[in-house]
PDB file of C-alpha atoms in Angstrom:
ATOM      1  CA  MET A  16     144.701 151.049 114.447  1.00  0.00           C
ATOM      2  CA  LYS A  17     142.349 153.769 115.345  1.00  0.00           C
ATOM      3  CA  GLU A  18     143.284 155.936 118.594  1.00  0.00           C
ATOM      4  CA  ILE A  19     140.713 155.085 121.493  1.00  0.00           C
ATOM      5  CA  ILE A  20     139.199 158.299 122.802  1.00  0.00           C
ATOM      6  CA  ASP A  21     137.587 158.643 126.239  1.00  0.00           C
ATOM      7  CA  PRO A  22     134.689 160.600 126.713  1.00  0.00           C
ATOM      8  CA  ILE A  23     135.191 163.667 128.846  1.00  0.00           C
ATOM      9  CA  ILE A  24     131.478 163.482 130.327  1.00  0.00           C
ATOM     10  CA  GLN A  25     129.749 160.394 130.598  1.00  0.00           C
ATOM     11  CA  VAL A  26     125.679 160.150 131.621  1.00  0.00           C
ATOM     12  CA  ARG A  27     124.066 156.981 132.328  1.00  0.00           C
ATOM     13  CA  ASN A  28     120.882 155.812 132.994  1.00  0.00           C
ATOM     14  CA  LEU A  29     119.761 159.491 133.960  1.00  0.00           C
ATOM     15  CA  GLU A  30     116.153 160.203 134.782  1.00  0.00           C
ATOM     16  CA  ALA A  31     114.856 163.973 135.559  1.00  0.00           C
ATOM     17  CA  ARG A  32     111.409 164.683 136.994  1.00  0.00           C
ATOM     18  CA  TYR A  33     109.646 167.602 137.980  1.00  0.00           C
ATOM     19  CA  GLY A  34     107.541 166.805 140.828  1.00  0.00           C
ATOM     20  CA  GLU A  35     105.809 163.451 139.793  1.00  0.00           C
ATOM     21  CA  THR A  36     106.320 164.414 136.082  1.00  0.00           C
ATOM     22  CA  THR A  37     109.366 162.390 134.396  1.00  0.00           C
ATOM     23  CA  ILE A  38     111.294 164.595 132.103  1.00  0.00           C
ATOM     24  CA  LEU A  39     114.044 162.443 130.611  1.00  0.00           C
ATOM     25  CA  LYS A  40     114.311 158.783 131.333  1.00  0.00           C
ATOM     26  CA  ASP A  41     117.238 156.111 130.659  1.00  0.00           C
ATOM     27  CA  ILE A  42     119.673 158.689 129.082  1.00  0.00           C
ATOM     28  CA  ASP A  43     122.990 157.315 128.139  1.00  0.00           C
ATOM     29  CA  ILE A  44     125.357 159.489 126.316  1.00  0.00           C
ATOM     30  CA  ASP A  45     129.069 160.534 125.970  1.00  0.00           C
ATOM     31  CA  ILE A  46     130.455 163.681 125.304  1.00  0.00           C
ATOM     32  CA  TYR A  47     134.098 163.851 123.855  1.00  0.00           C
ATOM     33  CA  PRO A  48     137.056 166.132 124.022  1.00  0.00           C
ATOM     34  CA  ASN A  49     137.388 169.079 121.412  1.00  0.00           C
ATOM     35  CA  GLN A  50     134.207 168.223 119.781  1.00  0.00           C
ATOM     36  CA  VAL A  51     131.223 170.270 119.155  1.00  0.00           C
ATOM     37  CA  THR A  52     128.313 168.151 120.432  1.00  0.00           C
ATOM     38  CA  VAL A  53     125.028 169.484 119.771  1.00  0.00           C
ATOM     39  CA  ILE A  54     121.721 168.602 121.697  1.00  0.00           C
ATOM     40  CA  LEU A  55     118.511 168.851 119.394  1.00  0.00           C
ATOM     41  CA  GLY A  56     115.134 167.383 119.444  1.00  0.00           C
ATOM     42  CA  GLY A  57     111.592 168.855 119.283  1.00  0.00           C
ATOM     43  CA  SER A  58     109.937 171.698 121.602  1.00  0.00           C
ATOM     44  CA  GLY A  59     109.705 170.256 124.930  1.00  0.00           C
ATOM     45  CA  CYS A  60     111.629 167.172 124.404  1.00  0.00           C
ATOM     46  CA  GLY A  61     114.043 168.017 127.536  1.00  0.00           C
ATOM     47  CA  LYS A  62     117.108 169.430 125.870  1.00  0.00           C
ATOM     48  CA  THR A  63     117.809 172.188 128.341  1.00  0.00           C
ATOM     49  CA  THR A  64     116.990 169.871 131.146  1.00  0.00           C
ATOM     50  CA  LEU A  65     119.717 167.251 130.008  1.00  0.00           C
ATOM     51  CA  MET A  66     122.113 169.888 129.968  1.00  0.00           C
ATOM     52  CA  ARG A  67     121.136 171.632 133.068  1.00  0.00           C
ATOM     53  CA  ASN A  68     120.993 168.018 135.240  1.00  0.00           C
ATOM     54  CA  ILE A  69     124.517 167.431 133.415  1.00  0.00           C
ATOM     55  CA  LEU A  70     125.842 170.916 135.233  1.00  0.00           C
ATOM     56  CA  ARG A  71     123.666 169.876 138.350  1.00  0.00           C
ATOM     57  CA  LEU A  72     121.774 173.143 137.943  1.00  0.00           C
ATOM     58  CA  GLU A  73     119.012 170.444 138.590  1.00  0.00           C
ATOM     59  CA  GLU A  74     119.746 167.430 140.707  1.00  0.00           C
ATOM     60  CA  PRO A  75     118.997 164.071 138.630  1.00  0.00           C
ATOM     61  CA  PHE A  76     116.036 161.963 140.100  1.00  0.00           C
ATOM     62  CA  GLN A  77     118.760 159.154 139.399  1.00  0.00           C
ATOM     63  CA  GLY A  78     121.652 157.890 137.193  1.00  0.00           C
ATOM     64  CA  SER A  79     125.423 158.848 137.003  1.00  0.00           C
ATOM     65  CA  VAL A  80     127.224 161.825 135.769  1.00  0.00           C
ATOM     66  CA  LYS A  81     130.915 161.757 135.404  1.00  0.00           C
ATOM     67  CA  TYR A  82     133.469 164.317 134.165  1.00  0.00           C
ATOM     68  CA  TRP A  83     136.820 162.988 133.254  1.00  0.00           C
ATOM     69  CA  GLY A  84     135.939 159.608 134.733  1.00  0.00           C
ATOM     70  CA  GLU A  85     134.943 160.931 138.277  1.00  0.00           C
ATOM     71  CA  GLU A  86     131.266 160.552 139.515  1.00  0.00           C
ATOM     72  CA  VAL A  87     129.733 164.023 140.500  1.00  0.00           C
ATOM     73  CA  LEU A  88     126.139 162.915 141.851  1.00  0.00           C
ATOM     74  CA  GLY A  89     126.325 162.897 145.277  1.00  0.00           C
ATOM     75  CA  MET A  90     129.911 164.903 145.247  1.00  0.00           C
ATOM     76  CA  GLU A  91     129.935 167.397 148.197  1.00  0.00           C
ATOM     77  CA  GLU A  92     129.660 170.938 146.791  1.00  0.00           C
ATOM     78  CA  PRO A  93     133.149 172.274 147.424  1.00  0.00           C
ATOM     79  CA  GLU A  94     134.462 169.426 145.797  1.00  0.00           C
ATOM     80  CA  PHE A  95     131.813 169.679 142.894  1.00  0.00           C
ATOM     81  CA  ASN A  96     132.837 173.453 142.401  1.00  0.00           C
ATOM     82  CA  LYS A  97     136.289 172.520 141.436  1.00  0.00           C
ATOM     83  CA  ILE A  98     134.901 170.657 138.668  1.00  0.00           C
ATOM     84  CA  LEU A  99     132.826 173.609 137.848  1.00  0.00           C
ATOM     85  CA  LEU A 100     135.675 175.769 137.537  1.00  0.00           C
ATOM     86  CA  LYS A 101     136.849 173.791 134.430  1.00  0.00           C
ATOM     87  CA  THR A 102     133.342 174.636 132.618  1.00  0.00           C
ATOM     88  CA  GLY A 103     131.800 177.549 131.458  1.00  0.00           C
ATOM     89  CA  VAL A 104     128.013 178.430 130.419  1.00  0.00           C
ATOM     90  CA  LEU A 105     126.294 180.765 127.970  1.00  0.00           C
ATOM     91  CA  PHE A 106     122.984 181.058 128.950  1.00  0.00           C
ATOM     92  CA  GLN A 107     120.247 181.583 126.540  1.00  0.00           C
ATOM     93  CA  ASN A 108     119.102 185.197 127.473  1.00  0.00           C
ATOM     94  CA  GLY A 109     123.070 186.056 128.269  1.00  0.00           C
ATOM     95  CA  ALA A 110     122.296 186.833 131.709  1.00  0.00           C
ATOM     96  CA  LEU A 111     124.014 189.892 131.810  1.00  0.00           C
ATOM     97  CA  LEU A 112     123.840 192.268 134.583  1.00  0.00           C
ATOM     98  CA  ASN A 113     122.030 195.373 133.227  1.00  0.00           C
ATOM     99  CA  SER A 114     123.639 197.779 135.854  1.00  0.00           C
ATOM    100  CA  ILE A 115     127.068 197.318 135.230  1.00  0.00           C
ATOM    101  CA  PRO A 116     129.536 197.656 132.152  1.00  0.00           C
ATOM    102  CA  VAL A 117     130.669 195.049 129.848  1.00  0.00           C
ATOM    103  CA  TYR A 118     133.973 194.741 131.623  1.00  0.00           C
ATOM    104  CA  ASP A 119     132.577 194.298 135.084  1.00  0.00           C
ATOM    105  CA  ASN A 120     130.309 191.593 133.798  1.00  0.00           C
ATOM    106  CA  VAL A 121     133.035 189.450 132.440  1.00  0.00           C
ATOM    107  CA  SER A 122     134.995 190.366 135.599  1.00  0.00           C
ATOM    108  CA  ILE A 123     132.586 188.469 137.681  1.00  0.00           C
ATOM    109  CA  PRO A 124     134.085 184.920 137.450  1.00  0.00           C
ATOM    110  CA  LEU A 125     137.420 185.908 138.240  1.00  0.00           C
ATOM    111  CA  GLU A 126     136.312 187.945 141.278  1.00  0.00           C
ATOM    112  CA  GLN A 127     134.251 185.132 142.761  1.00  0.00           C
ATOM    113  CA  HIS A 128     136.448 182.205 142.195  1.00  0.00           C
ATOM    114  CA  THR A 129     140.066 183.532 141.942  1.00  0.00           C
ATOM    115  CA  LYS A 130     142.548 185.824 143.940  1.00  0.00           C
ATOM    116  CA  LEU A 131     144.373 186.817 141.155  1.00  0.00           C
ATOM    117  CA  ASP A 132     145.758 190.592 141.154  1.00  0.00           C
ATOM    118  CA  ARG A 133     143.738 193.263 139.384  1.00  0.00           C
ATOM    119  CA  SER A 134     146.387 193.674 136.556  1.00  0.00           C
ATOM    120  CA  ILE A 135     146.250 189.961 135.683  1.00  0.00           C
ATOM    121  CA  ARG A 136     142.212 190.101 135.734  1.00  0.00           C
ATOM    122  CA  ASP A 137     142.450 193.258 133.456  1.00  0.00           C
ATOM    123  CA  ARG A 138     144.689 191.238 130.905  1.00  0.00           C
ATOM    124  CA  MET A 139     142.414 188.281 131.063  1.00  0.00           C
ATOM    125  CA  ILE A 140     139.289 190.277 130.449  1.00  0.00           C
ATOM    126  CA  ARG A 141     140.845 192.360 127.685  1.00  0.00           C
ATOM    127  CA  VAL A 142     142.253 189.335 126.054  1.00  0.00           C
ATOM    128  CA  LYS A 143     138.819 187.554 126.198  1.00  0.00           C
ATOM    129  CA  LEU A 144     136.824 190.736 124.857  1.00  0.00           C
ATOM    130  CA  SER A 145     139.401 190.804 122.028  1.00  0.00           C
ATOM    131  CA  LEU A 146     138.699 187.169 121.168  1.00  0.00           C
ATOM    132  CA  VAL A 147     134.924 187.907 120.598  1.00  0.00           C
ATOM    133  CA  HIS A 148     135.478 191.243 118.986  1.00  0.00           C
ATOM    134  CA  LEU A 149     134.097 193.496 121.735  1.00  0.00           C
ATOM    135  CA  ASP A 150     137.413 195.812 122.105  1.00  0.00           C
ATOM    136  CA  GLN A 151     135.686 198.855 121.776  1.00  0.00           C
ATOM    137  CA  ALA A 152     132.461 198.003 124.139  1.00  0.00           C
ATOM    138  CA  VAL A 153     134.601 197.553 127.254  1.00  0.00           C
ATOM    139  CA  HIS A 154     132.489 200.396 128.933  1.00  0.00           C
ATOM    140  CA  LEU A 155     129.464 200.050 127.300  1.00  0.00           C
ATOM    141  CA  LEU A 156     126.265 199.083 129.373  1.00  0.00           C
ATOM    142  CA  PRO A 157     124.284 196.052 127.976  1.00  0.00           C
ATOM    143  CA  SER A 158     121.371 198.039 127.269  1.00  0.00           C
ATOM    144  CA  GLU A 159     123.758 199.967 124.933  1.00  0.00           C
ATOM    145  CA  LEU A 160     124.669 196.645 122.947  1.00  0.00           C
ATOM    146  CA  SER A 161     122.949 195.015 119.967  1.00  0.00           C
ATOM    147  CA  GLY A 162     121.407 191.200 120.442  1.00  0.00           C
ATOM    148  CA  GLY A 163     124.781 189.883 118.912  1.00  0.00           C
ATOM    149  CA  MET A 164     127.255 191.943 120.866  1.00  0.00           C
ATOM    150  CA  LYS A 165     125.138 190.848 124.084  1.00  0.00           C
ATOM    151  CA  LYS A 166     125.560 187.135 122.990  1.00  0.00           C
ATOM    152  CA  ARG A 167     129.218 187.859 122.297  1.00  0.00           C
ATOM    153  CA  ALA A 168     129.641 189.680 126.059  1.00  0.00           C
ATOM    154  CA  ALA A 169     127.879 186.620 127.825  1.00  0.00           C
ATOM    155  CA  LEU A 170     130.607 184.421 125.627  1.00  0.00           C
ATOM    156  CA  ALA A 171     133.250 186.413 126.743  1.00  0.00           C
ATOM    157  CA  ARG A 172     132.480 185.991 130.372  1.00  0.00           C
ATOM    158  CA  ALA A 173     132.118 182.166 129.912  1.00  0.00           C
ATOM    159  CA  ILE A 174     135.437 181.826 128.490  1.00  0.00           C
ATOM    160  CA  VAL A 175     137.259 184.227 130.878  1.00  0.00           C
ATOM    161  CA  MET A 176     138.740 181.542 133.196  1.00  0.00           C
ATOM    162  CA  ASP A 177     139.752 179.282 130.184  1.00  0.00           C
ATOM    163  CA  PRO A 178     137.457 176.445 130.705  1.00  0.00           C
ATOM    164  CA  ASP A 179     137.737 173.146 128.816  1.00  0.00           C
ATOM    165  CA  ILE A 180     134.173 172.610 128.591  1.00  0.00           C
ATOM    166  CA  LEU A 181     131.694 175.362 127.577  1.00  0.00           C
ATOM    167  CA  PHE A 182     128.035 174.796 127.465  1.00  0.00           C
ATOM    168  CA  CYS A 183     125.728 177.159 125.341  1.00  0.00           C
ATOM    169  CA  ASP A 184     121.654 177.085 125.718  1.00  0.00           C
ATOM    170  CA  GLU A 185     120.272 178.366 122.421  1.00  0.00           C
ATOM    171  CA  PRO A 186     123.155 180.540 121.733  1.00  0.00           C
ATOM    172  CA  SER A 187     121.575 181.878 118.358  1.00  0.00           C
ATOM    173  CA  ALA A 188     118.153 182.594 120.047  1.00  0.00           C
ATOM    174  CA  GLY A 189     116.476 185.721 119.005  1.00  0.00           C
ATOM    175  CA  LEU A 190     119.443 186.444 116.500  1.00  0.00           C
ATOM    176  CA  ASP A 191     118.903 187.351 112.651  1.00  0.00           C
ATOM    177  CA  PRO A 192     120.549 184.497 110.452  1.00  0.00           C
ATOM    178  CA  GLN A 193     123.561 186.967 109.158  1.00  0.00           C
ATOM    179  CA  THR A 194     124.505 187.347 112.911  1.00  0.00           C
ATOM    180  CA  THR A 195     123.652 183.735 114.017  1.00  0.00           C
ATOM    181  CA  ALA A 196     126.193 182.573 111.382  1.00  0.00           C
ATOM    182  CA  SER A 197     128.846 185.353 112.705  1.00  0.00           C
ATOM    183  CA  LEU A 198     127.903 183.560 116.226  1.00  0.00           C
ATOM    184  CA  ASP A 199     128.663 179.954 114.885  1.00  0.00           C
ATOM    185  CA  GLU A 200     131.622 181.024 113.106  1.00  0.00           C
ATOM    186  CA  LEU A 201     133.125 182.784 116.474  1.00  0.00           C
ATOM    187  CA  LEU A 202     132.025 179.478 118.623  1.00  0.00           C
ATOM    188  CA  LEU A 203     134.307 177.274 116.240  1.00  0.00           C
ATOM    189  CA  ASP A 204     137.150 179.779 116.224  1.00  0.00           C
ATOM    190  CA  LEU A 205     137.320 179.823 119.646  1.00  0.00           C
ATOM    191  CA  LYS A 206     136.846 175.895 120.348  1.00  0.00           C
ATOM    192  CA  GLU A 207     140.237 175.633 118.226  1.00  0.00           C
ATOM    193  CA  GLN A 208     142.088 178.514 119.858  1.00  0.00           C
ATOM    194  CA  LEU A 209     141.370 177.643 123.541  1.00  0.00           C
ATOM    195  CA  LYS A 210     140.828 173.701 122.623  1.00  0.00           C
ATOM    196  CA  MET A 211     137.416 173.644 124.248  1.00  0.00           C
ATOM    197  CA  THR A 212     134.928 170.619 124.377  1.00  0.00           C
ATOM    198  CA  MET A 213     131.307 172.367 123.193  1.00  0.00           C
ATOM    199  CA  VAL A 214     127.993 171.017 124.419  1.00  0.00           C
ATOM    200  CA  ILE A 215     125.475 173.076 122.896  1.00  0.00           C
ATOM    201  CA  VAL A 216     121.292 173.013 122.812  1.00  0.00           C
ATOM    202  CA  THR A 217     119.767 174.391 119.744  1.00  0.00           C
ATOM    203  CA  HIS A 218     117.157 173.517 117.291  1.00  0.00           C
ATOM    204  CA  GLU A 219     118.638 175.855 114.236  1.00  0.00           C
ATOM    205  CA  LEU A 220     119.306 173.571 111.239  1.00  0.00           C
ATOM    206  CA  ALA A 221     121.714 175.720 109.813  1.00  0.00           C
ATOM    207  CA  SER A 222     123.770 175.886 112.963  1.00  0.00           C
ATOM    208  CA  ILE A 223     123.911 172.342 113.418  1.00  0.00           C
ATOM    209  CA  HIS A 224     125.105 171.954 109.807  1.00  0.00           C
ATOM    210  CA  ARG A 225     127.960 174.471 110.681  1.00  0.00           C
ATOM    211  CA  ILE A 226     129.269 173.677 113.996  1.00  0.00           C
ATOM    212  CA  ALA A 227     128.208 169.921 114.619  1.00  0.00           C
ATOM    213  CA  ASP A 228     130.701 167.277 115.051  1.00  0.00           C
ATOM    214  CA  ARG A 229     128.421 164.737 116.918  1.00  0.00           C
ATOM    215  CA  ILE A 230     124.478 165.155 117.772  1.00  0.00           C
ATOM    216  CA  ILE A 231     122.364 164.019 120.654  1.00  0.00           C
ATOM    217  CA  PHE A 232     118.721 163.380 119.466  1.00  0.00           C
ATOM    218  CA  LEU A 233     116.055 163.450 122.084  1.00  0.00           C
ATOM    219  CA  GLU A 234     112.363 162.728 121.434  1.00  0.00           C
ATOM    220  CA  ALA A 235     109.729 162.888 124.300  1.00  0.00           C
ATOM    221  CA  GLY A 236     112.254 163.085 127.094  1.00  0.00           C
ATOM    222  CA  SER A 237     114.388 159.748 125.716  1.00  0.00           C
ATOM    223  CA  LEU A 238     117.360 159.257 123.624  1.00  0.00           C
ATOM    224  CA  LEU A 239     116.741 158.653 119.888  1.00  0.00           C
ATOM    225  CA  PHE A 240     120.165 159.002 118.195  1.00  0.00           C
ATOM    226  CA  GLN A 241     123.774 159.650 119.239  1.00  0.00           C
ATOM    227  CA  GLY A 242     126.480 159.895 116.901  1.00  0.00           C
ATOM    228  CA  THR A 243     128.199 161.844 114.250  1.00  0.00           C
ATOM    229  CA  LEU A 244     126.193 164.494 112.301  1.00  0.00           C
ATOM    230  CA  ALA A 245     126.842 162.375 109.095  1.00  0.00           C
ATOM    231  CA  GLU A 246     125.730 159.123 110.798  1.00  0.00           C
ATOM    232  CA  SER A 247     122.586 160.885 112.140  1.00  0.00           C
ATOM    233  CA  MET A 248     121.590 161.931 108.531  1.00  0.00           C
ATOM    234  CA  ASN A 249     122.098 158.438 107.045  1.00  0.00           C
ATOM    235  CA  ALA A 250     120.287 156.546 110.181  1.00  0.00           C
ATOM    236  CA  GLY A 251     117.001 156.167 108.288  1.00  0.00           C
ATOM    237  CA  ILE A 252     115.251 157.221 111.590  1.00  0.00           C
ATOM    238  CA  PRO A 253     112.031 159.071 110.629  1.00  0.00           C
ATOM    239  CA  GLN A 254     112.167 161.546 113.405  1.00  0.00           C
ATOM    240  CA  ILE A 255     115.470 162.841 112.648  1.00  0.00           C
ATOM    241  CA  THR A 256     114.892 162.975 108.649  1.00  0.00           C
ATOM    242  CA  LYS A 257     111.823 165.107 109.247  1.00  0.00           C
ATOM    243  CA  PHE A 258     114.233 167.377 111.484  1.00  0.00           C
ATOM    244  CA  PHE A 259     116.477 167.856 108.822  1.00  0.00           C
ATOM    245  CA  GLU A 260     113.975 168.305 105.976  1.00  0.00           C
ATOM    246  CA  VAL A 261     111.838 170.892 107.824  1.00  0.00           C
ATOM    247  CA  GLY A 262     114.257 172.182 110.493  1.00  0.00           C
ATOM    248  CA  ARG A 263     112.399 171.678 113.376  1.00  0.00           C
ATOM    249  CA  PHE A 264     108.848 169.904 114.425  1.00  0.00           C
TER     250      PHE A 264
END
């Protein structure tokens, strides 16, 4: 008998608007634990908007978003912050502070959200920098890093508090194919080592094949498909077939 696994995140009837313009409508999706779920679709389809609404970086116009079965829309900020502490976010541009070294960038979540002794924080920071292969870059400024190193430094900051869920917005944006492949391998390694669930927005075809367990395919603000990568490629949906043949719209 197949084991029934509950979603770690459930989204139902989500609608997102900017002013009077509807960006997403009738979105019903499930994110399952210990899997990599990739959100994809054509340019402007609402991929990043969906991720930002799930994180409440933007408030949905309507709908339901549940983490671990608990409704978070309408939840008071202090209570929702407890949920957010179980998540990490890797933003598209890395969002590193250019005026401080890598070590201090990675330290920010620990300083803001914990009261740990400095010695413990130091150990956590150095462990995470080691996991992303940046042991030698501790005291470098972001301006002294390559594009791939910047992404890895931002990744170390995103995982420094051992999140259960990691969100990544176009993690390979601006990287060459070889560096992208290395970053994909690193994400998969971290998923296994840290037992994380990952939600990744990308349009990079090679990355999707390397990392995706499940995909969520959006078109013009609506959900076109969700399921395993293999299922998507055999679904016979023209837009998805075109995406995987061409690589992007």
